[in-house]
GROMACS .gro file of C-alpha atoms in nm:
model
  401
    1UNK     CA    1  13.635   7.717  13.887
    2UNK     CA    2  13.429   7.871  13.610
    3UNK     CA    3  13.419   8.194  13.417
    4UNK     CA    4  13.094   8.363  13.518
    5UNK     CA    5  12.947   8.671  13.354
    6UNK     CA    6  12.712   8.851  13.590
    7UNK     CA    7  12.452   9.102  13.485
    8UNK     CA    8  12.553   9.400  13.699
    9UNK     CA    9  12.242   9.618  13.713
   10UNK     CA   10  12.358   9.886  13.956
   11UNK     CA   11  12.146   9.734  14.233
   12UNK     CA   12  12.249   9.573  14.561
   13UNK     CA   13  12.139   9.219  14.470
   14UNK     CA   14  12.359   9.175  14.162
   15UNK     CA   15  12.643   9.351  14.344
   16UNK     CA   16  12.640   9.100  14.630
   17UNK     CA   17  12.594   8.815  14.381
   18UNK     CA   18  12.917   8.926  14.210
   19UNK     CA   19  13.097   8.941  14.546
   20UNK     CA   20  12.980   8.590  14.641
   21UNK     CA   21  13.090   8.446  14.307
   22UNK     CA   22  13.437   8.594  14.350
   23UNK     CA   23  13.455   8.456  14.705
   24UNK     CA   24  13.378   8.113  14.561
   25UNK     CA   25  13.686   8.143  14.341
   26UNK     CA   26  13.519   8.202  14.004
   27UNK     CA   27  13.655   8.435  13.739
   28UNK     CA   28  13.385   8.703  13.744
   29UNK     CA   29  13.309   8.950  13.465
   30UNK     CA   30  13.053   9.227  13.511
   31UNK     CA   31  12.832   9.309  13.213
   32UNK     CA   32  12.593   9.605  13.222
   33UNK     CA   33  12.298   9.615  12.983
   34UNK     CA   34  12.166   9.933  12.828
   35UNK     CA   35  11.816   9.837  12.722
   36UNK     CA   36  11.617  10.157  12.706
   37UNK     CA   37  11.694  10.515  12.603
   38UNK     CA   38  11.351  10.677  12.572
   39UNK     CA   39  11.229  10.863  12.884
   40UNK     CA   40  10.870  10.923  12.765
   41UNK     CA   41  10.635  10.861  13.054
   42UNK     CA   42  10.908  10.786  13.310
   43UNK     CA   43  10.840  10.929  13.656
   44UNK     CA   44  11.192  10.972  13.785
   45UNK     CA   45  11.516  11.104  13.641
   46UNK     CA   46  11.597  11.201  13.286
   47UNK     CA   47  11.793  10.885  13.212
   48UNK     CA   48  11.780  10.638  13.503
   49UNK     CA   49  12.015  10.388  13.339
   50UNK     CA   50  12.300  10.640  13.350
   51UNK     CA   51  12.296  10.626  13.730
   52UNK     CA   52  12.267  10.247  13.719
   53UNK     CA   53  12.577  10.224  13.504
   54UNK     CA   54  12.778  10.445  13.740
   55UNK     CA   55  12.686  10.227  14.039
   56UNK     CA   56  12.758   9.905  13.846
   57UNK     CA   57  13.102  10.033  13.749
   58UNK     CA   58  13.179  10.141  14.106
   59UNK     CA   59  13.097   9.791  14.228
   60UNK     CA   60  13.312   9.629  13.959
   61UNK     CA   61  13.607   9.849  14.060
   62UNK     CA   62  13.559   9.770  14.429
   63UNK     CA   63  13.553   9.397  14.358
   64UNK     CA   64  13.837   9.427  14.107
   65UNK     CA   65  13.651   9.249  13.828
   66UNK     CA   66  13.637   9.326  13.457
   67UNK     CA   67  13.347   9.548  13.351
   68UNK     CA   68  13.179   9.567  13.008
   69UNK     CA   69  12.875   9.748  12.869
   70UNK     CA   70  12.644   9.618  12.598
   71UNK     CA   71  12.356   9.799  12.429
   72UNK     CA   72  12.062   9.564  12.378
   73UNK     CA   73  11.801   9.835  12.328
   74UNK     CA   74  11.700   9.729  11.976
   75UNK     CA   75  11.632   9.371  12.085
   76UNK     CA   76  11.455   9.495  12.399
   77UNK     CA   77  11.227   9.727  12.201
   78UNK     CA   78  11.147   9.454  11.950
   79UNK     CA   79  11.102   9.162  12.189
   80UNK     CA   80  10.957   9.325  12.500
   81UNK     CA   81  10.823   9.677  12.443
   82UNK     CA   82  10.662   9.614  12.104
   83UNK     CA   83  10.503   9.303  12.255
   84UNK     CA   84  10.371   9.518  12.541
   85UNK     CA   85  10.215   9.768  12.302
   86UNK     CA   86  10.061   9.489  12.094
   87UNK     CA   87   9.909   9.317  12.398
   88UNK     CA   88   9.763   9.636  12.548
   89UNK     CA   89   9.621   9.728  12.208
   90UNK     CA   90   9.431   9.396  12.214
   91UNK     CA   91   9.296   9.468  12.562
   92UNK     CA   92   9.530   9.220  12.731
   93UNK     CA   93   9.764   9.269  13.027
   94UNK     CA   94  10.122   9.155  12.954
   95UNK     CA   95  10.397   9.102  13.211
   96UNK     CA   96  10.708   9.266  13.063
   97UNK     CA   97  10.933   9.141  13.344
   98UNK     CA   98  10.866   8.776  13.259
   99UNK     CA   99  10.929   8.852  12.889
  100UNK     CA  100  11.244   9.047  12.974
  101UNK     CA  101  11.393   8.746  13.152
  102UNK     CA  102  11.298   8.497  12.882
  103UNK     CA  103  11.388   8.713  12.582
  104UNK     CA  104  11.665   8.942  12.707
  105UNK     CA  105  11.848   8.843  13.026
  106UNK     CA  106  11.859   8.472  12.951
  107UNK     CA  107  11.871   8.489  12.572
  108UNK     CA  108  12.024   8.798  12.410
  109UNK     CA  109  12.231   8.884  12.718
  110UNK     CA  110  12.336   8.521  12.756
  111UNK     CA  111  12.463   8.519  12.397
  112UNK     CA  112  12.665   8.835  12.471
  113UNK     CA  113  12.808   8.662  12.777
  114UNK     CA  114  12.910   8.362  12.569
  115UNK     CA  115  13.111   8.596  12.346
  116UNK     CA  116  13.313   8.676  12.660
  117UNK     CA  117  13.379   8.306  12.710
  118UNK     CA  118  13.127   8.256  12.990
  119UNK     CA  119  13.063   7.911  13.134
  120UNK     CA  120  12.767   8.049  13.329
  121UNK     CA  121  12.555   8.362  13.351
  122UNK     CA  122  12.457   8.494  13.694
  123UNK     CA  123  12.189   8.738  13.808
  124UNK     CA  124  12.074   8.882  14.139
  125UNK     CA  125  11.737   8.704  14.133
  126UNK     CA  126  11.600   8.562  14.457
  127UNK     CA  127  11.551   8.207  14.337
  128UNK     CA  128  11.745   7.880  14.340
  129UNK     CA  129  11.842   7.603  14.100
  130UNK     CA  130  11.870   7.231  14.160
  131UNK     CA  131  11.965   6.936  13.941
  132UNK     CA  132  11.845   6.578  13.921
  133UNK     CA  133  11.900   6.288  13.682
  134UNK     CA  134  11.595   6.144  13.506
  135UNK     CA  135  11.530   5.777  13.423
  136UNK     CA  136  11.717   5.817  13.093
  137UNK     CA  137  12.030   5.951  13.262
  138UNK     CA  138  11.970   6.309  13.147
  139UNK     CA  139  12.023   6.607  13.378
  140UNK     CA  140  11.705   6.796  13.461
  141UNK     CA  141  11.737   7.151  13.596
  142UNK     CA  142  11.479   7.260  13.851
  143UNK     CA  143  11.378   7.620  13.928
  144UNK     CA  144  11.315   7.667  14.300
  145UNK     CA  145  11.166   7.954  14.498
  146UNK     CA  146  11.409   8.187  14.674
  147UNK     CA  147  11.472   8.128  15.046
  148UNK     CA  148  11.337   8.473  15.134
  149UNK     CA  149  10.956   8.442  15.115
  150UNK     CA  150  10.924   8.820  15.092
  151UNK     CA  151  11.155   8.845  14.790
  152UNK     CA  152  11.104   8.518  14.599
  153UNK     CA  153  11.134   8.610  14.229
  154UNK     CA  154  11.092   8.266  14.074
  155UNK     CA  155  10.762   8.381  13.918
  156UNK     CA  156  10.952   8.623  13.694
  157UNK     CA  157  11.156   8.329  13.559
  158UNK     CA  158  10.856   8.104  13.491
  159UNK     CA  159  10.923   8.095  13.115
  160UNK     CA  160  11.285   7.982  13.125
  161UNK     CA  161  11.390   7.674  12.928
  162UNK     CA  162  11.616   7.388  13.033
  163UNK     CA  163  11.893   7.529  12.812
  164UNK     CA  164  11.865   7.870  12.981
  165UNK     CA  165  11.854   7.719  13.331
  166UNK     CA  166  12.154   7.497  13.261
  167UNK     CA  167  12.379   7.803  13.231
  168UNK     CA  168  12.214   8.016  13.503
  169UNK     CA  169  12.345   8.089  13.852
  170UNK     CA  170  12.153   8.263  14.130
  171UNK     CA  171  12.408   8.342  14.405
  172UNK     CA  172  12.172   8.528  14.643
  173UNK     CA  173  11.885   8.279  14.616
  174UNK     CA  174  11.967   8.122  14.954
  175UNK     CA  175  11.989   8.457  15.135
  176UNK     CA  176  11.739   8.688  15.298
  177UNK     CA  177  11.730   9.048  15.178
  178UNK     CA  178  11.863   9.191  15.508
  179UNK     CA  179  12.163   8.957  15.478
  180UNK     CA  180  12.231   9.088  15.128
  181UNK     CA  181  12.221   9.447  15.255
  182UNK     CA  182  12.451   9.353  15.544
  183UNK     CA  183  12.708   9.191  15.314
  184UNK     CA  184  12.702   9.493  15.081
  185UNK     CA  185  12.759   9.727  15.376
  186UNK     CA  186  13.041   9.515  15.520
  187UNK     CA  187  13.215   9.503  15.182
  188UNK     CA  188  13.174   9.877  15.127
  189UNK     CA  189  12.976   9.834  14.804
  190UNK     CA  190  12.833  10.156  14.662
  191UNK     CA  191  12.491   9.995  14.621
  192UNK     CA  192  12.452   9.893  14.989
  193UNK     CA  193  12.181  10.149  15.068
  194UNK     CA  194  12.047  10.200  14.717
  195UNK     CA  195  11.671  10.153  14.678
  196UNK     CA  196  11.542   9.855  14.481
  197UNK     CA  197  11.431   9.937  14.127
  198UNK     CA  198  11.059   9.944  14.055
  199UNK     CA  199  10.836   9.957  13.752
  200UNK     CA  200  10.886   9.802  13.410
  201UNK     CA  201  11.207   9.601  13.369
  202UNK     CA  202  11.483   9.840  13.244
  203UNK     CA  203  11.235  10.122  13.179
  204UNK     CA  204  11.158  10.209  13.541
  205UNK     CA  205  10.850  10.359  13.700
  206UNK     CA  206  10.619  10.496  13.434
  207UNK     CA  207  10.285  10.664  13.396
  208UNK     CA  208  10.148  10.372  13.194
  209UNK     CA  209   9.891  10.563  12.983
  210UNK     CA  210  10.153  10.827  12.894
  211UNK     CA  211  10.407  10.553  12.814
  212UNK     CA  212  10.159  10.361  12.599
  213UNK     CA  213  10.052  10.676  12.413
  214UNK     CA  214  10.382  10.661  12.228
  215UNK     CA  215  10.204  10.414  11.999
  216UNK     CA  216   9.845  10.381  12.118
  217UNK     CA  217   9.621  10.679  12.053
  218UNK     CA  218   9.388  10.828  12.311
  219UNK     CA  219   9.022  10.793  12.223
  220UNK     CA  220   8.733  10.902  12.439
  221UNK     CA  221   8.497  10.625  12.545
  222UNK     CA  222   8.235  10.547  12.809
  223UNK     CA  223   8.254  10.388  13.152
  224UNK     CA  224   7.957  10.168  13.241
  225UNK     CA  225   7.879  10.036  13.587
  226UNK     CA  226   7.757   9.679  13.635
  227UNK     CA  227   7.562   9.615  13.955
  228UNK     CA  228   7.630   9.306  14.170
  229UNK     CA  229   7.268   9.208  14.107
  230UNK     CA  230   7.333   9.152  13.733
  231UNK     CA  231   7.129   8.833  13.669
  232UNK     CA  232   7.400   8.633  13.491
  233UNK     CA  233   7.617   8.628  13.803
  234UNK     CA  234   7.360   8.407  13.974
  235UNK     CA  235   7.305   8.194  13.664
  236UNK     CA  236   7.659   8.061  13.626
  237UNK     CA  237   7.692   7.714  13.777
  238UNK     CA  238   7.997   7.681  14.002
  239UNK     CA  239   8.199   7.370  13.928
  240UNK     CA  240   8.296   7.194  14.255
  241UNK     CA  241   8.672   7.179  14.299
  242UNK     CA  242   8.658   6.809  14.387
  243UNK     CA  243   8.483   6.715  14.062
  244UNK     CA  244   8.703   6.423  13.960
  245UNK     CA  245   8.650   6.435  13.584
  246UNK     CA  246   8.478   6.752  13.470
  247UNK     CA  247   8.381   6.768  13.107
  248UNK     CA  248   8.555   7.004  12.865
  249UNK     CA  249   8.234   7.209  12.856
  250UNK     CA  250   8.230   7.243  13.237
  251UNK     CA  251   8.592   7.355  13.247
  252UNK     CA  252   8.544   7.603  12.963
  253UNK     CA  253   8.238   7.750  13.135
  254UNK     CA  254   8.422   7.786  13.467
  255UNK     CA  255   8.715   7.961  13.294
  256UNK     CA  256   8.506   8.190  13.073
  257UNK     CA  257   8.551   8.561  13.156
  258UNK     CA  258   8.250   8.777  13.228
  259UNK     CA  259   8.129   8.959  12.917
  260UNK     CA  260   7.899   9.260  12.918
  261UNK     CA  261   7.720   9.491  12.677
  262UNK     CA  262   7.636   9.856  12.736
  263UNK     CA  263   7.277   9.747  12.797
  264UNK     CA  264   7.387   9.554  13.107
  265UNK     CA  265   7.477   9.869  13.301
  266UNK     CA  266   7.455  10.246  13.296
  267UNK     CA  267   7.704  10.508  13.186
  268UNK     CA  268   7.873  10.683  13.479
  269UNK     CA  269   8.172  10.853  13.316
  270UNK     CA  270   8.424  10.865  13.033
  271UNK     CA  271   8.783  10.754  12.976
  272UNK     CA  272   9.059  10.817  12.720
  273UNK     CA  273   9.113  10.466  12.586
  274UNK     CA  274   9.008  10.118  12.701
  275UNK     CA  275   9.354   9.986  12.607
  276UNK     CA  276   9.511  10.187  12.892
  277UNK     CA  277   9.324   9.995  13.163
  278UNK     CA  278   9.333   9.645  13.303
  279UNK     CA  279   9.102   9.418  13.502
  280UNK     CA  280   9.122   9.473  13.877
  281UNK     CA  281   9.250   9.831  13.842
  282UNK     CA  282   9.091  10.092  14.069
  283UNK     CA  283   9.310  10.400  14.019
  284UNK     CA  284   9.288  10.646  13.733
  285UNK     CA  285   8.913  10.640  13.675
  286UNK     CA  286   8.850  10.986  13.818
  287UNK     CA  287   8.510  10.893  13.965
  288UNK     CA  288   8.459  10.965  14.334
  289UNK     CA  289   8.176  10.994  14.582
  290UNK     CA  290   8.140  10.620  14.637
  291UNK     CA  291   8.125  10.428  14.962
  292UNK     CA  292   8.372  10.178  14.817
  293UNK     CA  293   8.625  10.201  14.534
  294UNK     CA  294   8.524  10.130  14.176
  295UNK     CA  295   8.717   9.846  14.012
  296UNK     CA  296   8.751   9.766  13.643
  297UNK     CA  297   8.584   9.429  13.583
  298UNK     CA  298   8.609   9.418  13.202
  299UNK     CA  299   8.730   9.617  12.902
  300UNK     CA  300   8.621   9.608  12.539
  301UNK     CA  301   8.882   9.767  12.316
  302UNK     CA  302   8.678   9.710  11.999
  303UNK     CA  303   8.390   9.921  12.132
  304UNK     CA  304   8.620  10.129  12.359
  305UNK     CA  305   8.410  10.064  12.670
  306UNK     CA  306   8.520  10.003  13.028
  307UNK     CA  307   8.298   9.817  13.272
  308UNK     CA  308   8.332   9.879  13.645
  309UNK     CA  309   8.186   9.746  13.968
  310UNK     CA  310   8.181   9.890  14.320
  311UNK     CA  311   8.374   9.718  14.597
  312UNK     CA  312   8.636   9.446  14.619
  313UNK     CA  313   8.366   9.182  14.672
  314UNK     CA  314   8.189   9.262  14.343
  315UNK     CA  315   8.124   8.926  14.168
  316UNK     CA  316   8.259   9.059  13.837
  317UNK     CA  317   8.609   9.068  13.987
  318UNK     CA  318   8.615   8.699  14.072
  319UNK     CA  319   8.644   8.382  13.866
  320UNK     CA  320   8.687   8.015  13.964
  321UNK     CA  321   8.913   7.906  13.679
  322UNK     CA  322   9.131   8.015  13.388
  323UNK     CA  323   9.234   7.878  13.049
  324UNK     CA  324   9.573   7.854  12.876
  325UNK     CA  325   9.595   7.779  12.503
  326UNK     CA  326   9.784   7.460  12.405
  327UNK     CA  327  10.071   7.649  12.241
  328UNK     CA  328  10.120   7.866  12.552
  329UNK     CA  329  10.174   7.579  12.800
  330UNK     CA  330  10.538   7.579  12.913
  331UNK     CA  331  10.704   7.316  13.132
  332UNK     CA  332  11.012   7.455  13.307
  333UNK     CA  333  11.072   7.097  13.421
  334UNK     CA  334  10.980   6.881  13.120
  335UNK     CA  335  11.004   6.562  13.327
  336UNK     CA  336  10.690   6.682  13.508
  337UNK     CA  337  10.494   6.751  13.187
  338UNK     CA  338  10.138   6.618  13.189
  339UNK     CA  339   9.960   6.443  12.905
  340UNK     CA  340   9.618   6.518  12.760
  341UNK     CA  341   9.347   6.386  12.991
  342UNK     CA  342   9.560   6.411  13.306
  343UNK     CA  343   9.499   6.633  13.608
  344UNK     CA  344   9.716   6.714  13.909
  345UNK     CA  345   9.711   6.941  14.212
  346UNK     CA  346   9.950   7.237  14.227
  347UNK     CA  347  10.000   7.561  14.414
  348UNK     CA  348   9.951   7.850  14.169
  349UNK     CA  349  10.008   8.223  14.145
  350UNK     CA  350   9.878   8.451  13.871
  351UNK     CA  351  10.081   8.759  13.968
  352UNK     CA  352  10.404   8.841  14.149
  353UNK     CA  353  10.376   8.850  14.530
  354UNK     CA  354  10.038   8.679  14.527
  355UNK     CA  355  10.028   8.406  14.795
  356UNK     CA  356  10.021   8.061  14.638
  357UNK     CA  357   9.669   7.934  14.570
  358UNK     CA  358   9.554   7.571  14.571
  359UNK     CA  359   9.429   7.452  14.231
  360UNK     CA  360   9.393   7.154  14.000
  361UNK     CA  361   9.554   7.165  13.659
  362UNK     CA  362   9.366   6.982  13.382
  363UNK     CA  363   9.530   6.914  13.045
  364UNK     CA  364   9.281   6.889  12.761
  365UNK     CA  365   9.299   6.899  12.382
  366UNK     CA  366   9.180   7.261  12.402
  367UNK     CA  367   9.463   7.353  12.640
  368UNK     CA  368   9.518   7.375  13.014
  369UNK     CA  369   9.258   7.469  13.274
  370UNK     CA  370   9.338   7.577  13.627
  371UNK     CA  371   9.044   7.522  13.861
  372UNK     CA  372   9.109   7.700  14.191
  373UNK     CA  373   9.003   7.592  14.538
  374UNK     CA  374   8.875   7.947  14.588
  375UNK     CA  375   8.768   8.198  14.319
  376UNK     CA  376   9.048   8.433  14.215
  377UNK     CA  377   9.037   8.810  14.190
  378UNK     CA  378   9.137   9.002  13.879
  379UNK     CA  379   9.230   8.720  13.639
  380UNK     CA  380   9.356   8.907  13.330
  381UNK     CA  381   9.431   8.777  12.982
  382UNK     CA  382   9.799   8.813  12.892
  383UNK     CA  383   9.928   8.757  13.244
  384UNK     CA  384  10.123   8.445  13.338
  385UNK     CA  385   9.999   8.168  13.563
  386UNK     CA  386  10.280   7.969  13.726
  387UNK     CA  387  10.230   7.638  13.905
  388UNK     CA  388  10.447   7.501  14.185
  389UNK     CA  389  10.502   7.162  14.345
  390UNK     CA  390  10.644   7.240  14.687
  391UNK     CA  391  10.910   7.503  14.626
  392UNK     CA  392  10.969   7.400  14.263
  393UNK     CA  393  10.819   7.609  13.983
  394UNK     CA  394  10.716   7.330  13.748
  395UNK     CA  395  10.548   7.516  13.462
  396UNK     CA  396  10.362   7.823  13.345
  397UNK     CA  397  10.142   7.963  13.071
  398UNK     CA  398   9.983   8.279  12.935
  399UNK     CA  399   9.622   8.328  13.044
  400UNK     CA  400   9.423   8.319  12.721
  401UNK     CA  401   9.118   8.526  12.819
   0.00000   0.00000   0.00000
């Protein structure tokens, strides 16, 4: 059996994962991460991680496993939070949870675990791992979706490397959430009825504008409405999904985001900073009296203007394709990597919990293009697109614009 260091978060999933590992005969060590001290903008509790630590320690005592605490807050601020601020400042929409897994849980935390002599690092993620041998006799590690379709968290791990996967264990990946709760209750674990954490990884639920104002200044700007009848919506040629070999120009045009000027619409309100908003957002605009909700369809941080459209069917919310820069293409399974000029069908999601969407992935010199079977709502630069073959998450990339 192996020595396994598990990230005990104070939640039910990692608690049951620790129990399962011990049942399997492993030497289990609990390691709690302190990653965030600042409470600016948080919506609950003065210091939520204090409670998390108490619950993690209670679970470790109940399971009779060693318990350690490590403070990774400097690395977390540098690698995740500063990145968040930088992306929002550019008018992009980052996913801190994906970064947290790539940069913290499976990098900095993994190194801390190795100091404790770990053979493997375990987490409470709802996903699975498989292994296969390639034609050269090398082991390839595959990241698979969790068995619970309502809790599958493979998307959050879409940036992991082979090295990171090789040392990772996901003990609850084959279970459904109710089973995890049942096991926790049967074993008398303190976390059995504890609510799942929400919000930004390790920070918690936040008022995003207030949180971002730690570094990004408020600045009054205008909100302009774009009508569905805007002429350029009708002018864009839609590239058929079954086009066997679209040109680079056709793919680039299909993936190009909608761009507006203040002359394309009329001013209907003001805001306190374009960098605080993201495409697809409908809350926080403070404009009522409409038959349907107003949605943000574009932001311009240079001119500090937000563009909105009325209704979920507004054409400005929808796009048929997206682009990923060459340096941002990541193959979780390198044996599935595609070469320039190739195309292949995948199932894709561009946000957590989104149902998988049919698409074709094209690899070109200018990067990767995902051409969807159906136009997608709220494609936002900075988010991650992840592509699946069956239940395997094969690769991912940062949406470029």
